[in-house]
Amino acid sequence: DPTVKLEIHRLNSYDRQCQVHWLTREKTAKAGVNYEHQEGLLSFQPGEVEKEIFIKLYDDDNWGGTLEFEVCLDPERSHDCLFGEYMDIARVQRIDDDVFPTNRFRDDILQQ
């Protein structure tokens, strides 16, 4: 199954350690069906400016259109961090590459 990589960039307070709690949140994509729900705590050491998060996506042979979920940074469960306004949520869109309504007849459809 494919994964999506998100980069979390630290924009201030480089001289101290901070910890950022993050989690996935459903929108039109459903956890356990379209992606793997995850959450964690990123620890930035002094001088560190970037961390990566990898989220597993689930793929099937049925067409599902464009689906979305969010990756949210949680200020209440983070430590020694300042959050920029509107910079704590990333919307992840997954565009389905399957043929409508299913890939069962994909080869026949693409030959026409």
Coordinates of N, CA, C and O in Angstrom, one line a residue:
D1 N 0.8 -1.2 0.0 CA 0.0 0.0 0.0 C 0.9 1.3 0.0 O 1.9 1.3 0.6
P2 N 0.4 2.3 -0.6 CA 1.2 3.5 -0.7 C 1.2 4.3 0.6 O 0.4 4.0 1.5
T3 N 2.1 5.3 0.7 CA 2.1 6.1 1.9 C 2.2 7.6 1.4 O 2.6 7.9 0.3
V4 N 1.8 8.5 2.3 CA 2.0 9.9 2.0 C 3.0 10.4 3.1 O 3.0 10.0 4.2
K5 N 3.9 11.3 2.6 CA 4.9 11.9 3.5 C 4.5 13.4 3.7 O 4.3 14.1 2.7
L6 N 4.5 13.8 4.9 CA 4.3 15.2 5.3 C 5.5 15.7 6.0 O 6.0 15.0 6.9
E7 N 5.9 16.9 5.7 CA 7.0 17.5 6.4 C 6.5 18.6 7.4 O 5.7 19.4 7.0
I8 N 7.0 18.5 8.6 CA 6.6 19.4 9.6 C 7.8 20.4 9.8 O 8.9 19.9 10.2
H9 N 7.7 21.7 9.6 CA 8.8 22.6 9.7 C 8.6 23.5 11.0 O 7.5 24.0 11.2
R10 N 9.7 23.6 11.7 CA 9.7 24.5 12.8 C 10.1 25.9 12.4 O 11.1 26.1 11.7
L11 N 9.3 26.9 12.8 CA 9.6 28.2 12.3 C 10.1 29.2 13.3 O 10.3 30.3 13.0
N12 N 10.3 28.8 14.6 CA 10.8 29.7 15.6 C 11.4 28.9 16.8 O 11.3 27.7 16.8
S13 N 11.9 29.6 17.8 CA 12.5 29.0 19.0 C 13.4 27.8 18.7 O 13.4 26.8 19.3
Y14 N 14.4 28.1 17.8 CA 15.3 27.1 17.4 C 16.3 26.7 18.5 O 17.0 25.7 18.5
D15 N 16.4 27.6 19.5 CA 17.4 27.4 20.6 C 17.0 26.4 21.7 O 17.8 26.2 22.7
R16 N 15.8 25.9 21.6 CA 15.3 25.0 22.7 C 14.6 23.8 22.1 O 14.2 23.8 21.0
Q17 N 14.4 22.8 23.0 CA 13.6 21.7 22.6 C 12.1 22.0 22.6 O 11.7 22.7 23.5
C18 N 11.4 21.4 21.7 CA 9.9 21.5 21.8 C 9.4 20.1 21.3 O 10.0 19.4 20.5
Q19 N 8.1 19.9 21.7 CA 7.5 18.6 21.3 C 6.1 19.0 20.7 O 5.4 19.8 21.3
V20 N 5.8 18.4 19.6 CA 4.5 18.7 18.9 C 3.7 17.4 18.8 O 4.2 16.4 18.2
H21 N 2.5 17.4 19.3 CA 1.6 16.3 19.2 C 0.8 16.5 17.9 O 0.3 17.6 17.6
W22 N 0.7 15.4 17.2 CA -0.1 15.4 15.9 C -1.0 14.2 15.8 O -0.8 13.2 16.5
L23 N -2.0 14.3 15.0 CA -3.0 13.2 14.8 C -3.7 13.4 13.5 O -3.8 14.5 12.9
T24 N -4.2 12.3 12.9 CA -5.0 12.3 11.7 C -6.5 12.5 12.1 O -6.9 12.1 13.2
R25 N -7.2 13.1 11.3 CA -8.7 13.3 11.5 C -9.5 13.1 10.2 O -9.1 13.6 9.2
E26 N -10.5 12.3 10.4 CA -11.4 12.0 9.2 C -12.1 13.2 8.6 O -12.5 14.1 9.3
K27 N -12.2 13.2 7.3 CA -13.1 14.1 6.6 C -13.9 13.2 5.7 O -14.6 12.3 6.2
T28 N -13.7 13.2 4.4 CA -14.5 12.3 3.5 C -13.7 10.9 3.5 O -14.4 9.9 3.2
A29 N -12.4 10.9 3.7 CA -11.7 9.6 3.8 C -11.9 9.1 5.2 O -11.9 9.8 6.2
K30 N -12.1 7.8 5.3 CA -12.3 7.2 6.6 C -11.1 6.4 7.1 O -10.5 5.6 6.4
A31 N -10.8 6.6 8.4 CA -9.7 5.9 9.0 C -10.0 4.4 9.0 O -11.1 4.0 9.3
G32 N -9.0 3.6 8.7 CA -9.2 2.2 8.7 C -9.7 1.6 7.4 O -9.7 0.4 7.1
V33 N -10.2 2.5 6.6 CA -10.8 2.1 5.3 C -9.9 2.7 4.2 O -9.4 2.1 3.2
N34 N -9.6 4.1 4.2 CA -8.9 4.8 3.2 C -7.5 5.1 3.6 O -6.6 5.4 2.8
Y35 N -7.2 5.2 4.9 CA -5.9 5.5 5.5 C -5.8 5.0 6.9 O -6.8 4.6 7.5
E36 N -4.6 4.9 7.4 CA -4.4 4.4 8.7 C -4.3 5.6 9.7 O -3.5 6.4 9.6
H37 N -5.3 5.6 10.7 CA -5.2 6.6 11.7 C -3.9 6.5 12.5 O -3.5 5.4 12.9
Q38 N -3.3 7.6 12.7 CA -2.1 7.7 13.4 C -2.0 9.0 14.3 O -2.7 9.9 14.0
E39 N -1.3 8.9 15.3 CA -0.9 10.1 16.1 C 0.4 9.9 16.7 O 0.9 8.7 16.9
G40 N 1.1 11.0 17.1 CA 2.4 10.8 17.7 C 2.9 12.1 18.3 O 2.2 13.2 18.2
L41 N 4.1 12.1 18.8 CA 4.7 13.2 19.4 C 6.1 13.4 18.7 O 6.9 12.5 18.7
L42 N 6.3 14.5 18.0 CA 7.5 14.9 17.4 C 8.4 15.7 18.3 O 7.9 16.7 18.9
S43 N 9.6 15.2 18.6 CA 10.5 16.0 19.4 C 11.6 16.7 18.6 O 12.3 16.0 17.9
F44 N 11.6 18.0 18.7 CA 12.6 18.8 18.0 C 13.7 19.2 19.0 O 13.4 19.8 20.0
Q45 N 14.9 18.8 18.7 CA 16.0 19.2 19.6 C 16.5 20.6 19.2 O 16.1 21.1 18.1
P46 N 17.2 21.3 20.0 CA 17.7 22.6 19.6 C 18.4 22.6 18.3 O 19.2 21.7 18.0
G47 N 18.0 23.5 17.4 CA 18.6 23.5 16.0 C 17.9 22.7 15.0 O 18.1 22.9 13.8
E48 N 17.1 21.7 15.4 CA 16.3 20.9 14.4 C 15.2 21.7 13.8 O 14.5 22.4 14.6
V49 N 15.0 21.7 12.5 CA 13.9 22.5 11.9 C 12.9 21.7 11.1 O 11.9 22.2 10.7
E50 N 13.1 20.4 10.9 CA 12.2 19.6 10.1 C 12.1 18.2 10.6 O 13.1 17.6 11.0
K51 N 10.9 17.7 10.5 CA 10.6 16.3 10.8 C 9.6 15.8 9.7 O 8.9 16.6 9.1
E52 N 9.5 14.5 9.6 CA 8.7 13.9 8.6 C 7.7 12.9 9.3 O 8.0 12.2 10.2
I53 N 6.5 12.9 8.7 CA 5.4 12.0 9.1 C 5.0 11.1 7.9 O 4.9 11.7 6.8
F54 N 4.9 9.8 8.1 CA 4.5 8.9 7.0 C 3.2 8.3 7.4 O 3.1 7.7 8.5
I55 N 2.2 8.4 6.5 CA 0.8 7.9 6.8 C 0.5 6.9 5.7 O 0.6 7.2 4.5
K56 N 0.1 5.7 6.1 CA -0.2 4.6 5.2 C -1.6 4.8 4.6 O -2.5 5.2 5.3
L57 N -1.7 4.7 3.3 CA -2.9 4.8 2.6 C -3.4 3.4 2.2 O -2.6 2.6 1.8
Y58 N -4.7 3.1 2.2 CA -5.2 1.9 1.8 C -5.8 2.0 0.4 O -6.5 3.0 0.1
D59 N -5.5 1.1 -0.5 CA -5.9 1.1 -1.8 C -6.8 -0.1 -2.1 O -6.5 -1.2 -1.6
D60 N -7.8 0.1 -2.9 CA -8.6 -1.1 -3.4 C -8.9 -0.9 -4.9 O -8.4 0.1 -5.5
D61 N -9.6 -1.8 -5.5 CA -9.9 -1.7 -6.9 C -11.2 -1.0 -7.2 O -11.7 -1.0 -8.4
N62 N -11.8 -0.4 -6.2 CA -13.1 0.3 -6.5 C -12.9 1.8 -6.6 O -12.1 2.4 -5.8
W63 N -13.6 2.4 -7.5 CA -13.5 3.9 -7.7 C -14.1 4.5 -6.4 O -15.1 4.2 -5.9
G64 N -13.4 5.6 -5.9 CA -13.9 6.3 -4.8 C -13.9 7.8 -4.9 O -14.2 8.5 -3.9
G65 N -13.5 8.3 -6.0 CA -13.5 9.8 -6.2 C -12.3 10.4 -5.3 O -11.4 9.7 -4.9
T66 N -12.4 11.7 -5.1 CA -11.4 12.3 -4.3 C -11.8 12.3 -2.9 O -12.9 12.7 -2.5
L67 N -10.9 11.9 -2.0 CA -11.2 11.8 -0.6 C -10.2 12.6 0.2 O -9.0 12.7 -0.2
E68 N -10.6 13.1 1.4 CA -9.7 13.9 2.2 C -9.7 13.5 3.6 O -10.7 13.0 4.2
F69 N -8.5 13.7 4.2 CA -8.4 13.6 5.7 C -7.4 14.7 6.1 O -6.8 15.4 5.2
E70 N -7.3 15.0 7.4 CA -6.5 16.0 7.9 C -5.4 15.5 8.8 O -5.6 14.5 9.5
V71 N -4.3 16.2 8.8 CA -3.3 15.9 9.8 C -3.2 17.2 10.6 O -3.0 18.3 10.1
C72 N -3.5 17.1 11.9 CA -3.6 18.2 12.8 C -2.5 18.3 13.9 O -2.2 17.2 14.4
L73 N -1.9 19.4 14.1 CA -1.0 19.7 15.2 C -1.9 20.1 16.4 O -2.7 21.0 16.2
D74 N -1.6 19.5 17.5 CA -2.5 19.8 18.7 C -1.8 20.7 19.7 O -0.9 20.2 20.5
P75 N -2.1 21.9 19.8 CA -1.4 22.9 20.7 C -1.6 22.5 22.2 O -0.7 22.7 23.0
E76 N -2.7 21.9 22.5 CA -3.0 21.6 23.9 C -2.1 20.4 24.4 O -1.9 20.3 25.6
R77 N -1.7 19.6 23.5 CA -0.9 18.4 23.9 C 0.6 18.5 23.5 O 1.3 17.6 23.6
S78 N 0.9 19.7 23.1 CA 2.3 20.0 22.7 C 3.0 20.7 23.8 O 2.4 21.3 24.7
H79 N 4.4 20.7 23.7 CA 5.1 21.4 24.8 C 6.2 22.3 24.3 O 6.9 22.0 23.4
D80 N 6.2 23.6 24.8 CA 7.1 24.6 24.5 C 7.1 25.0 23.0 O 8.1 25.2 22.4
C81 N 5.9 25.0 22.4 CA 5.7 25.4 21.0 C 4.8 26.6 20.9 O 3.9 26.7 21.7
L82 N 5.1 27.4 19.9 CA 4.2 28.4 19.5 C 3.6 28.0 18.1 O 4.4 27.6 17.2
F83 N 2.3 28.2 17.9 CA 1.7 27.8 16.6 C 1.3 29.0 15.9 O 0.7 29.9 16.4
G84 N 1.7 29.0 14.6 CA 1.2 30.1 13.7 C -0.3 30.0 13.4 O -0.8 28.9 13.3
E85 N -0.9 31.1 13.2 CA -2.3 31.1 12.9 C -2.5 30.4 11.6 O -1.9 30.7 10.6
Y86 N -3.5 29.5 11.5 CA -3.9 28.7 10.4 C -2.8 27.8 9.9 O -2.8 27.4 8.7
M87 N -1.8 27.5 10.7 CA -0.7 26.6 10.3 C -0.7 25.3 11.0 O 0.3 24.6 11.1
D88 N -1.8 24.9 11.6 CA -1.8 23.7 12.4 C -2.6 22.5 11.8 O -2.7 21.5 12.4
I89 N -3.1 22.7 10.6 CA -3.9 21.7 9.9 C -3.4 21.5 8.5 O -3.3 22.5 7.8
A90 N -3.1 20.3 8.1 CA -2.8 20.0 6.6 C -4.0 19.1 6.1 O -4.3 18.1 6.7
R91 N -4.5 19.6 5.0 CA -5.6 18.7 4.4 C -4.9 17.9 3.3 O -4.2 18.4 2.4
V92 N -5.1 16.6 3.4 CA -4.5 15.6 2.5 C -5.6 15.1 1.6 O -6.7 14.6 2.0
Q93 N -5.5 15.3 0.2 CA -6.4 14.9 -0.7 C -5.9 13.7 -1.5 O -4.7 13.7 -1.9
R94 N -6.7 12.7 -1.6 CA -6.3 11.4 -2.3 C -7.2 11.3 -3.5 O -8.5 11.2 -3.4
I95 N -6.6 11.4 -4.7 CA -7.4 11.3 -5.9 C -7.3 9.9 -6.4 O -6.2 9.3 -6.7
D96 N -8.4 9.2 -6.5 CA -8.5 7.8 -6.9 C -8.1 7.6 -8.3 O -8.5 8.3 -9.2
D97 N -7.3 6.6 -8.6 CA -6.8 6.3 -10.0 C -7.6 5.1 -10.5 O -7.2 4.6 -11.6
D98 N -8.6 4.6 -9.8 CA -9.4 3.5 -10.3 C -10.4 3.9 -11.4 O -10.8 5.0 -11.4
V99 N -10.8 2.9 -12.2 CA -11.9 3.2 -13.2 C -13.2 3.0 -12.5 O -13.4 2.1 -11.7
F100 N -14.2 3.8 -12.9 CA -15.5 3.8 -12.4 C -16.3 2.6 -13.0 O -16.2 2.4 -14.2
P101 N -17.0 1.8 -12.4 CA -17.2 1.7 -10.9 C -16.2 0.8 -10.2 O -16.1 0.8 -9.0
T102 N -15.4 0.0 -11.0 CA -14.5 -0.9 -10.4 C -13.4 -1.2 -11.5 O -13.6 -1.1 -12.7
N103 N -12.3 -1.7 -11.0 CA -11.2 -2.1 -11.9 C -11.4 -3.4 -12.6 O -10.6 -3.9 -13.4
R104 N -12.5 -4.1 -12.3 CA -12.7 -5.4 -12.8 C -12.7 -5.4 -14.3 O -12.2 -6.4 -15.0
F105 N -13.2 -4.3 -14.9 CA -13.3 -4.2 -16.4 C -12.3 -3.2 -16.9 O -12.5 -2.7 -18.0
R106 N -11.3 -2.8 -16.2 CA -10.4 -1.7 -16.5 C -9.8 -1.9 -17.9 O -9.8 -1.0 -18.7
D107 N -9.2 -3.1 -18.2 CA -8.6 -3.3 -19.5 C -9.6 -3.1 -20.7 O -9.3 -2.5 -21.7
D108 N -10.8 -3.6 -20.5 CA -11.8 -3.5 -21.5 C -12.2 -2.0 -21.8 O -12.3 -1.6 -22.9
I109 N -12.3 -1.3 -20.7 CA -12.7 0.1 -20.8 C -11.6 0.9 -21.5 O -11.9 1.8 -22.3
L110 N -10.4 0.7 -21.1 CA -9.3 1.5 -21.6 C -9.0 1.1 -23.1 O -8.4 2.0 -23.8
Q111 N -9.4 0.0 -23.5 CA -9.2 -0.4 -25.0 C -10.2 0.3 -25.9 O -10.0 0.4 -27.1
Q112 N -11.3 0.8 -25.3 CA -12.3 1.4 -26.2 C -12.0 2.8 -26.6 O -11.3 3.6 -26.0

